[in-house]
Amino acid sequence: MKLFTYFRSTAAYRVRIALNLKGLPAELLPVNLVEKKHTEAAYTDLNPQGLVPALMLESGEVMNQSMSILEYLDEQYPLPPLLPTGPLERAEVRSFAYEIACDMHPLNNLRVLKYLENDLGVGAQDKQTWYEHWIATGFTALEQRLELRKPPQQGSFCFGNTATIADCLLIPQVYNALRFNCDMQPYPLINAINEHCLSLNAFEAARPENQADA
Amino acid sequence: MKLFTYFRSTAAYRVRIALNLKGLPAELLPVNLVEKKHTEAAYTDLNPQGLVPALMLESGEVMNQSMSILEYLDEQYPLPPLLPTGPLERAEVRSFAYEIACDMHPLNNLRVLKYLENDLGVGAQDKQTWYEHWIATGFTALEQRLELRKPPQQGSFCFGNTATIADCLLIPQVYNALRFNCDMQPYPLINAINEHCLSLNAFEAARPENQADA
């Protein structure tokens, strides 16, 4: 498999973690977002949406959207599982992931920050406040969710003692928050999970600073 | 089951469609977003994120995030299926849905428009341009995806002749675009799917204007 990636893309970071957790080898092909390589035909012919990541299978088929890729990997390569087996537990893990994928990340990604700056003339301080606002709104709700966990969901990962797609989403989002100097002090449970995950090879190897294109 | 809903919430609209397609009866409990009922403890005690929709099961368990609820309903009530069986086809349908759920809807929902207006002082015309920008960016990519479909994916729905979660996401997003007077002329395939779906009872009954709280 080949993963079209960019070292700082949190959506690509999610997939890098999942591939590592599954022990799946993939060739990483950097798409430089700053040089706008994602808008060039060489890439948009493969992924019309022009965002990273995209996964090319051995068959040559290309799929986009990190959440789709995570679900695909878990269906095709079930071990170790990234979703629990119980229907309610699956919904809980997915909801945690979607709160990041749908309600945090999209508001703070590069194209939106550029729109605020270039099209709406939003200044640096207001842009920072915008960024921090969506991080705080999202992480406050997620920290509260983590506080409400009961055994066996309490553990070193978001849900118990096994990594799930929730962790694949959380760790890159924390990276983003720290990169933009957001205050992470109000979220001790998130911080503990982040620290634990980054002590593991699968997460460590996926870190932006450990990518060839960093 | 009980669905916490708001007639104009596109995320709730998605779930209303899915419940109807599955033939699942659910009590609809309106949460008035304009009156900020979603921020009151009566609701946030059930759903800490404070967004609609949320689904309360017979057991009293509550799940949030429309995409989680759709996956749950499809896992627990498999007929009629809202996802195809082939792994690649499942990824395609999910990616179509996520392009709306992650990259269109979150940028144009009420809380974001309010932030632009109240916190960033963005004027009415610039807010409208922002809205139209993300609609056009998203629908252009989706229309292109629909053009690239081959049989048996070509049909009266997004993917073939069976409704999937892609349709559950698309129809509410078209509703939103029309509500904000976006130009839909460039998207003939999307418009045809929208017209077909709205001719069906499951979609018709889920329409915002047909809700008790409208």
Short mmCIF file of C-alpha atoms in Angstrom, two decimals:
data_model
loop_
_atom_site.label_atom_id
_atom_site.label_comp_id
_atom_site.label_asym_id
_atom_site.label_seq_id
_atom_site.Cartn_x
_atom_site.Cartn_y
_atom_site.Cartn_z
CA MET A 1 0.00 0.00 0.00
CA LYS A 2 0.99 3.61 -0.49
CA LEU A 3 -0.06 6.45 1.78
CA PHE A 4 -0.13 9.99 0.44
CA THR A 5 0.84 11.95 3.51
CA TYR A 6 2.19 15.23 4.82
CA PHE A 7 4.16 15.22 8.03
CA ARG A 8 2.08 17.93 9.73
CA SER A 9 -1.32 16.75 8.47
CA THR A 10 -3.17 15.45 11.49
CA ALA A 11 -5.51 13.46 9.26
CA ALA A 12 -2.50 11.67 7.72
CA TYR A 13 -0.98 11.25 11.20
CA ARG A 14 -4.13 9.30 12.24
CA VAL A 15 -3.65 6.82 9.41
CA ARG A 16 0.09 6.47 10.05
CA ILE A 17 -0.73 5.45 13.63
CA ALA A 18 -3.36 2.92 12.50
CA LEU A 19 -1.02 1.34 9.94
CA ASN A 20 1.65 1.00 12.63
CA LEU A 21 -0.79 -0.46 15.18
CA LYS A 22 -1.86 -3.05 12.59
CA GLY A 23 1.74 -3.76 11.61
CA LEU A 24 0.96 -2.95 7.99
CA PRO A 25 3.86 -1.79 5.83
CA ALA A 26 3.05 1.15 3.58
CA GLU A 27 5.18 3.33 1.38
CA LEU A 28 4.78 6.95 2.54
CA LEU A 29 4.56 9.42 -0.34
CA PRO A 30 4.78 13.05 0.84
CA VAL A 31 2.43 15.66 -0.65
CA ASN A 32 3.78 19.07 0.30
CA LEU A 33 0.79 21.19 1.31
CA VAL A 34 2.82 24.38 1.66
CA GLU A 35 4.00 23.99 -1.94
CA LYS A 36 0.34 23.29 -2.87
CA LYS A 37 1.16 19.87 -4.34
CA HIS A 38 -2.28 18.71 -3.21
CA THR A 39 -3.91 21.05 -5.74
CA GLU A 40 -1.92 19.72 -8.71
CA ALA A 41 -3.45 17.28 -11.20
CA ALA A 42 -0.95 14.55 -10.30
CA TYR A 43 -2.72 14.36 -6.95
CA THR A 44 -6.28 15.50 -7.67
CA ASP A 45 -6.54 12.90 -10.44
CA LEU A 46 -6.20 10.35 -7.65
CA ASN A 47 -8.19 12.25 -5.03
CA PRO A 48 -10.59 14.85 -6.47
CA GLN A 49 -11.08 16.41 -3.04
CA GLY A 50 -7.39 17.36 -3.01
CA LEU A 51 -6.85 16.80 0.70
CA VAL A 52 -4.43 14.40 2.37
CA PRO A 53 -4.32 11.57 3.24
CA ALA A 54 -5.21 9.11 0.51
CA LEU A 55 -4.43 5.40 0.55
CA MET A 56 -3.54 3.54 -2.64
CA LEU A 57 -4.13 -0.18 -2.43
CA GLU A 58 -2.05 -2.85 -4.17
CA SER A 59 -4.82 -2.97 -6.80
CA GLY A 60 -4.26 0.71 -7.59
CA GLU A 61 -7.60 1.77 -6.07
CA VAL A 62 -7.38 5.00 -4.08
CA MET A 63 -9.47 5.89 -1.06
CA ASN A 64 -9.57 9.22 0.73
CA GLN A 65 -10.90 10.53 4.07
CA SER A 66 -8.94 9.35 7.10
CA MET A 67 -12.03 8.05 8.93
CA SER A 68 -12.96 5.88 5.94
CA ILE A 69 -9.42 4.56 5.75
CA LEU A 70 -9.42 3.68 9.47
CA GLU A 71 -12.74 1.80 9.12
CA TYR A 72 -11.41 0.04 5.99
CA LEU A 73 -8.19 -1.03 7.70
CA ASP A 74 -10.12 -2.36 10.68
CA GLU A 75 -12.50 -4.33 8.46
CA GLN A 76 -9.76 -5.77 6.24
CA TYR A 77 -7.07 -6.31 8.86
CA PRO A 78 -9.04 -7.10 12.02
CA LEU A 79 -6.08 -7.72 14.34
CA PRO A 80 -5.42 -5.93 16.57
CA PRO A 81 -8.92 -4.42 16.49
CA LEU A 82 -9.30 -0.64 16.55
CA LEU A 83 -12.97 -0.86 17.56
CA PRO A 84 -14.50 -2.89 20.39
CA THR A 85 -16.99 -5.67 19.60
CA GLY A 86 -20.06 -4.48 21.55
CA PRO A 87 -22.40 -2.23 19.54
CA LEU A 88 -22.70 0.41 22.26
CA GLU A 89 -18.98 0.41 22.88
CA ARG A 90 -18.32 0.79 19.16
CA ALA A 91 -20.63 3.80 19.07
CA GLU A 92 -18.86 5.35 22.06
CA VAL A 93 -15.42 4.98 20.51
CA ARG A 94 -16.64 6.30 17.17
CA SER A 95 -18.39 9.27 18.78
CA PHE A 96 -15.20 10.21 20.60
CA ALA A 97 -13.34 10.08 17.28
CA TYR A 98 -16.03 12.05 15.41
CA GLU A 99 -16.05 14.81 18.00
CA ILE A 100 -12.48 15.41 16.86
CA ALA A 101 -12.90 14.58 13.16
CA CYS A 102 -16.11 16.57 12.66
CA ASP A 103 -16.18 19.26 15.32
CA MET A 104 -12.56 20.18 16.08
CA HIS A 105 -10.14 19.45 13.28
CA PRO A 106 -12.14 20.90 10.33
CA LEU A 107 -12.34 24.32 11.96
CA ASN A 108 -8.63 24.63 12.56
CA ASN A 109 -7.04 23.15 9.50
CA LEU A 110 -4.76 25.02 7.14
CA ARG A 111 -7.28 25.92 4.44
CA VAL A 112 -9.68 27.42 6.99
CA LEU A 113 -6.99 29.43 8.76
CA LYS A 114 -5.86 30.74 5.37
CA TYR A 115 -9.44 31.72 4.49
CA LEU A 116 -9.80 33.60 7.78
CA GLU A 117 -6.55 35.43 7.14
CA ASN A 118 -6.69 36.07 3.40
CA ASP A 119 -10.41 36.38 2.66
CA LEU A 120 -11.78 37.76 5.91
CA GLY A 121 -8.74 39.77 6.98
CA VAL A 122 -8.70 38.21 10.43
CA GLY A 123 -5.60 39.27 12.35
CA ALA A 124 -3.06 37.00 14.02
CA GLN A 125 -4.45 37.40 17.54
CA ASP A 126 -8.07 36.75 16.51
CA LYS A 127 -6.95 33.72 14.51
CA GLN A 128 -5.16 32.37 17.57
CA THR A 129 -8.27 32.97 19.69
CA TRP A 130 -10.40 31.16 17.10
CA TYR A 131 -7.99 28.23 17.18
CA GLU A 132 -7.95 28.06 20.97
CA HIS A 133 -11.74 28.39 21.16
CA TRP A 134 -12.44 25.24 19.14
CA ILE A 135 -9.69 23.31 20.89
CA ALA A 136 -11.07 24.26 24.31
CA THR A 137 -14.69 23.58 23.31
CA GLY A 138 -13.81 20.14 21.98
CA PHE A 139 -11.33 19.01 24.62
CA THR A 140 -13.56 20.17 27.48
CA ALA A 141 -16.32 17.83 26.27
CA LEU A 142 -13.89 14.97 25.63
CA GLU A 143 -12.21 15.35 29.04
CA GLN A 144 -15.68 15.17 30.60
CA ARG A 145 -16.41 12.00 28.63
CA LEU A 146 -13.18 10.46 29.90
CA GLU A 147 -14.08 11.39 33.49
CA LEU A 148 -17.39 9.54 33.11
CA ARG A 149 -15.75 6.26 32.02
CA LYS A 150 -16.31 3.26 34.20
CA PRO A 151 -14.27 0.03 34.32
CA PRO A 152 -13.29 -1.62 31.98
CA GLN A 153 -13.19 1.58 29.93
CA GLN A 154 -10.81 3.28 32.33
CA GLY A 155 -7.23 2.60 31.36
CA SER A 156 -4.15 3.93 29.70
CA PHE A 157 -5.91 4.57 26.37
CA CYS A 158 -9.14 6.49 25.66
CA PHE A 159 -11.14 3.32 26.15
CA GLY A 160 -9.53 0.75 28.40
CA ASN A 161 -6.13 -0.78 27.81
CA THR A 162 -6.31 -1.24 24.04
CA ALA A 163 -5.69 1.41 21.41
CA THR A 164 -8.77 2.30 19.33
CA ILE A 165 -9.57 4.79 16.60
CA ALA A 166 -10.27 7.26 19.43
CA ASP A 167 -6.54 7.26 20.23
CA CYS A 168 -5.66 7.48 16.52
CA LEU A 169 -7.66 10.73 16.46
CA LEU A 170 -6.75 12.14 19.87
CA ILE A 171 -2.96 12.07 19.71
CA PRO A 172 -2.70 14.07 16.45
CA GLN A 173 -5.23 16.58 17.77
CA VAL A 174 -3.15 17.09 20.92
CA TYR A 175 -0.09 17.58 18.69
CA ASN A 176 -1.97 20.33 16.87
CA ALA A 177 -3.08 22.00 20.07
CA LEU A 178 0.46 22.05 21.44
CA ARG A 179 1.84 23.32 18.15
CA PHE A 180 -0.49 26.31 18.46
CA ASN A 181 0.43 26.83 22.12
CA CYS A 182 -3.04 26.00 23.46
CA ASP A 183 -3.38 25.62 27.20
CA MET A 184 -3.60 21.87 27.87
CA GLN A 185 -3.59 22.14 31.66
CA PRO A 186 -7.38 21.68 32.03
CA TYR A 187 -7.22 18.20 30.48
CA PRO A 188 -5.23 15.86 32.75
CA LEU A 189 -6.86 12.68 31.42
CA ILE A 190 -6.19 13.63 27.81
CA ASN A 191 -2.59 14.49 28.71
CA ALA A 192 -2.06 11.15 30.45
CA ILE A 193 -3.38 9.23 27.44
CA ASN A 194 -1.21 11.31 25.14
CA GLU A 195 1.88 10.60 27.20
CA HIS A 196 1.15 6.89 27.33
CA CYS A 197 0.50 6.58 23.59
CA LEU A 198 3.63 8.48 22.64
CA SER A 199 5.67 6.04 24.72
CA LEU A 200 4.67 3.30 22.26
CA ASN A 201 6.50 2.61 19.00
CA ALA A 202 3.35 2.68 16.84
CA PHE A 203 2.57 6.24 17.89
CA GLU A 204 6.17 7.41 18.17
CA ALA A 205 7.05 6.35 14.63
CA ALA A 206 3.97 8.16 13.29
CA ARG A 207 4.87 11.52 14.88
CA PRO A 208 5.23 14.44 12.48
CA GLU A 209 8.80 15.14 13.57
CA ASN A 210 9.79 11.56 12.76
CA GLN A 211 8.65 11.71 9.12
CA ALA A 212 11.03 11.83 6.18
CA ASP A 213 9.37 15.02 4.88
CA ALA A 214 9.62 16.87 8.21
CA MET B 1 -35.91 4.80 20.95
CA LYS B 2 -35.94 8.56 21.42
CA LEU B 3 -34.20 10.99 19.10
CA PHE B 4 -33.22 14.41 20.41
CA THR B 5 -33.65 16.52 17.32
CA TYR B 6 -34.12 20.03 15.97
CA PHE B 7 -36.02 20.48 12.76
CA ARG B 8 -33.33 22.54 11.02
CA SER B 9 -30.35 20.56 12.32
CA THR B 10 -28.90 18.79 9.31
CA ALA B 11 -27.15 16.29 11.57
CA ALA B 12 -30.52 15.35 13.12
CA TYR B 13 -32.08 15.29 9.64
CA ARG B 14 -29.56 12.60 8.62
CA VAL B 15 -30.64 10.35 11.47
CA ARG B 16 -34.34 10.96 10.84
CA ILE B 17 -33.83 9.71 7.27
CA ALA B 18 -31.95 6.61 8.43
CA LEU B 19 -34.60 5.72 11.01
CA ASN B 20 -37.28 6.03 8.32
CA LEU B 21 -35.30 3.97 5.80
CA LYS B 22 -34.92 1.23 8.42
CA GLY B 23 -38.59 1.48 9.40
CA LEU B 24 -37.61 2.10 13.02
CA PRO B 25 -40.10 3.99 15.15
CA ALA B 26 -38.56 6.66 17.37
CA GLU B 27 -40.05 9.35 19.54
CA LEU B 28 -38.75 12.71 18.34
CA LEU B 29 -37.88 15.09 21.19
CA PRO B 30 -37.18 18.63 19.97
CA VAL B 31 -34.23 20.57 21.43
CA ASN B 32 -34.67 24.20 20.44
CA LEU B 33 -31.23 25.47 19.40
CA VAL B 34 -32.38 29.06 19.01
CA GLU B 35 -33.61 29.03 22.61
CA LYS B 36 -30.24 27.43 23.56
CA LYS B 37 -31.92 24.36 25.07
CA HIS B 38 -28.89 22.33 23.96
CA THR B 39 -26.72 24.20 26.46
CA GLU B 40 -28.97 23.47 29.45
CA ALA B 41 -28.11 20.75 31.95
CA ALA B 42 -31.24 18.74 31.09
CA TYR B 43 -29.59 18.07 27.75
CA THR B 44 -25.84 18.26 28.47
CA ASP B 45 -26.25 15.72 31.27
CA LEU B 46 -27.25 13.31 28.49
CA ASN B 47 -24.84 14.61 25.86
CA PRO B 48 -21.84 16.52 27.28
CA GLN B 49 -20.98 17.85 23.82
CA GLY B 50 -24.31 19.71 23.78
CA LEU B 51 -24.98 19.28 20.07
CA VAL B 52 -27.94 17.56 18.44
CA PRO B 53 -28.77 14.85 17.60
CA ALA B 54 -28.53 12.26 20.35
CA LEU B 55 -30.24 8.88 20.36
CA MET B 56 -31.58 7.36 23.57
CA LEU B 57 -31.96 3.60 23.41
CA GLU B 58 -34.66 1.58 25.18
CA SER B 59 -31.99 0.79 27.81
CA GLY B 60 -31.59 4.49 28.54
CA GLU B 61 -28.11 4.64 27.03
CA VAL B 62 -27.48 7.79 25.00
CA MET B 63 -25.24 8.09 21.97
CA ASN B 64 -24.29 11.25 20.13
CA GLN B 65 -22.69 12.14 16.78
CA SER B 66 -24.89 11.47 13.77
CA MET B 67 -22.25 9.39 11.95
CA SER B 68 -21.89 7.10 14.98
CA ILE B 69 -25.65 6.73 15.17
CA LEU B 70 -25.87 5.82 11.47
CA GLU B 71 -23.16 3.16 11.85
CA TYR B 72 -24.88 1.84 14.98
CA LEU B 73 -28.27 1.62 13.30
CA ASP B 74 -26.75 -0.20 10.33
CA GLU B 75 -24.95 -2.68 12.58
CA GLN B 76 -27.97 -3.36 14.81
CA TYR B 77 -30.72 -3.21 12.18
CA PRO B 78 -29.00 -4.51 9.05
CA LEU B 79 -32.02 -4.38 6.71
CA PRO B 80 -32.22 -2.52 4.48
CA PRO B 81 -28.45 -1.95 4.55
CA LEU B 82 -27.12 1.60 4.44
CA LEU B 83 -23.63 0.44 3.46
CA PRO B 84 -22.66 -1.96 0.64
CA THR B 85 -20.97 -5.27 1.46
CA GLY B 86 -17.71 -4.93 -0.50
CA PRO B 87 -14.88 -3.33 1.50
CA LEU B 88 -13.90 -0.88 -1.26
CA GLU B 89 -17.51 0.07 -1.90
CA ARG B 90 -18.05 0.65 1.82
CA ALA B 91 -15.04 2.97 1.88
CA GLU B 92 -16.35 4.88 -1.13
CA VAL B 93 -19.76 5.42 0.42
CA ARG B 94 -18.25 6.43 3.74
CA SER B 95 -15.79 8.83 2.10
CA PHE B 96 -18.64 10.54 0.27
CA ALA B 97 -20.46 10.93 3.57
CA TYR B 98 -17.37 12.16 5.42
CA GLU B 99 -16.63 14.79 2.81
CA ILE B 100 -19.93 16.31 3.94
CA ALA B 101 -19.73 15.45 7.64
CA CYS B 102 -16.12 16.54 8.13
CA ASP B 103 -15.37 19.09 5.43
CA MET B 104 -18.63 20.92 4.65
CA HIS B 105 -21.15 20.84 7.47
CA PRO B 106 -18.84 21.77 10.41
CA LEU B 107 -17.77 25.00 8.73
CA ASN B 108 -21.28 26.25 8.12
CA ASN B 109 -23.20 25.26 11.19
CA LEU B 110 -24.91 27.68 13.52
CA ARG B 111 -22.26 27.94 16.22
CA VAL B 112 -19.55 28.73 13.66
CA LEU B 113 -21.64 31.36 11.86
CA LYS B 114 -22.38 32.95 15.23
CA TYR B 115 -18.67 33.00 16.09
CA LEU B 116 -17.84 34.68 12.79
CA GLU B 117 -20.51 37.30 13.41
CA ASN B 118 -20.22 37.92 17.14
CA ASP B 119 -16.54 37.27 17.88
CA LEU B 120 -14.87 38.22 14.62
CA GLY B 121 -17.29 40.93 13.52
CA VAL B 122 -17.72 39.37 10.09
CA GLY B 123 -20.44 41.19 8.13
CA ALA B 124 -23.49 39.61 6.49
CA GLN B 125 -22.04 39.59 2.97
CA ASP B 126 -18.72 38.07 4.02
CA LYS B 127 -20.57 35.44 6.06
CA GLN B 128 -22.65 34.56 3.01
CA THR B 129 -19.50 34.31 0.88
CA TRP B 130 -17.90 32.03 3.49
CA TYR B 131 -20.99 29.83 3.44
CA GLU B 132 -21.07 29.63 -0.34
CA HIS B 133 -17.33 28.98 -0.52
CA TRP B 134 -17.45 25.78 1.55
CA ILE B 135 -20.62 24.60 -0.19
CA ALA B 136 -19.04 25.11 -3.63
CA THR B 137 -15.72 23.54 -2.60
CA GLY B 138 -17.45 20.47 -1.23
CA PHE B 139 -20.14 19.98 -3.86
CA THR B 140 -17.68 20.49 -6.74
CA ALA B 141 -15.60 17.54 -5.49
CA LEU B 142 -18.69 15.41 -4.83
CA GLU B 143 -20.22 16.16 -8.24
CA GLN B 144 -16.92 15.07 -9.79
CA ARG B 145 -17.03 11.85 -7.78
CA LEU B 146 -20.54 11.18 -9.02
CA GLU B 147 -19.44 11.79 -12.63
CA LEU B 148 -16.72 9.16 -12.22
CA ARG B 149 -19.14 6.44 -11.09
CA LYS B 150 -19.37 3.35 -13.25
CA PRO B 151 -22.17 0.76 -13.31
CA PRO B 152 -23.53 -0.54 -10.98
CA GLN B 153 -22.81 2.59 -8.96
CA GLN B 154 -24.68 4.81 -11.40
CA GLY B 155 -28.30 5.09 -10.41
CA SER B 156 -30.94 7.18 -8.78
CA PHE B 157 -29.07 7.39 -5.45
CA CYS B 158 -25.47 8.42 -4.76
CA PHE B 159 -24.35 4.84 -5.20
CA GLY B 160 -26.57 2.74 -7.42
CA ASN B 161 -30.24 2.14 -6.82
CA THR B 162 -30.17 1.69 -3.05
CA ALA B 163 -30.09 4.45 -0.46
CA THR B 164 -26.89 4.55 1.62
CA ILE B 165 -25.47 6.78 4.32
CA ALA B 166 -24.16 8.96 1.47
CA ASP B 167 -27.77 9.90 0.66
CA CYS B 168 -28.56 10.38 4.36
CA LEU B 169 -25.80 13.01 4.39
CA LEU B 170 -26.30 14.57 0.96
CA ILE B 171 -30.00 15.48 1.12
CA PRO B 172 -29.73 17.51 4.36
CA GLN B 173 -26.63 19.28 3.01
CA VAL B 174 -28.53 20.26 -0.16
CA TYR B 175 -31.35 21.55 2.07
CA ASN B 176 -28.84 23.75 3.86
CA ALA B 177 -27.32 25.04 0.63
CA LEU B 178 -30.75 25.97 -0.74
CA ARG B 179 -31.73 27.59 2.54
CA PHE B 180 -28.73 29.88 2.20
CA ASN B 181 -29.48 30.57 -1.48
CA CYS B 182 -26.36 28.87 -2.79
CA ASP B 183 -26.12 28.36 -6.55
CA MET B 184 -26.87 24.68 -7.16
CA GLN B 185 -26.82 24.89 -10.96
CA PRO B 186 -23.27 23.49 -11.31
CA TYR B 187 -24.32 20.18 -9.71
CA PRO B 188 -26.84 18.39 -11.97
CA LEU B 189 -26.09 14.92 -10.60
CA ILE B 190 -26.49 16.05 -7.00
CA ASN B 191 -29.74 17.81 -7.91
CA ALA B 192 -31.12 14.68 -9.62
CA ILE B 193 -30.33 12.52 -6.57
CA ASN B 194 -31.89 15.13 -4.31
CA GLU B 195 -35.08 15.21 -6.36
CA HIS B 196 -35.32 11.42 -6.45
CA CYS B 197 -34.76 11.00 -2.71
CA LEU B 198 -37.29 13.66 -1.78
CA SER B 199 -39.90 11.80 -3.82
CA LEU B 200 -39.62 8.92 -1.34
CA ASN B 201 -41.56 8.76 1.92
CA ALA B 202 -38.51 8.05 4.10
CA PHE B 203 -36.83 11.29 3.01
CA GLU B 204 -40.02 13.34 2.71
CA ALA B 205 -41.13 12.58 6.26
CA ALA B 206 -37.69 13.55 7.58
CA ARG B 207 -37.69 17.00 5.95
CA PRO B 208 -37.29 19.96 8.33
CA GLU B 209 -40.55 21.53 7.21
CA ASN B 210 -42.42 18.33 8.06
CA GLN B 211 -41.28 18.23 11.70
CA ALA B 212 -43.55 18.98 14.63
CA ASP B 213 -41.13 21.66 15.90
CA ALA B 214 -40.90 23.46 12.56
#
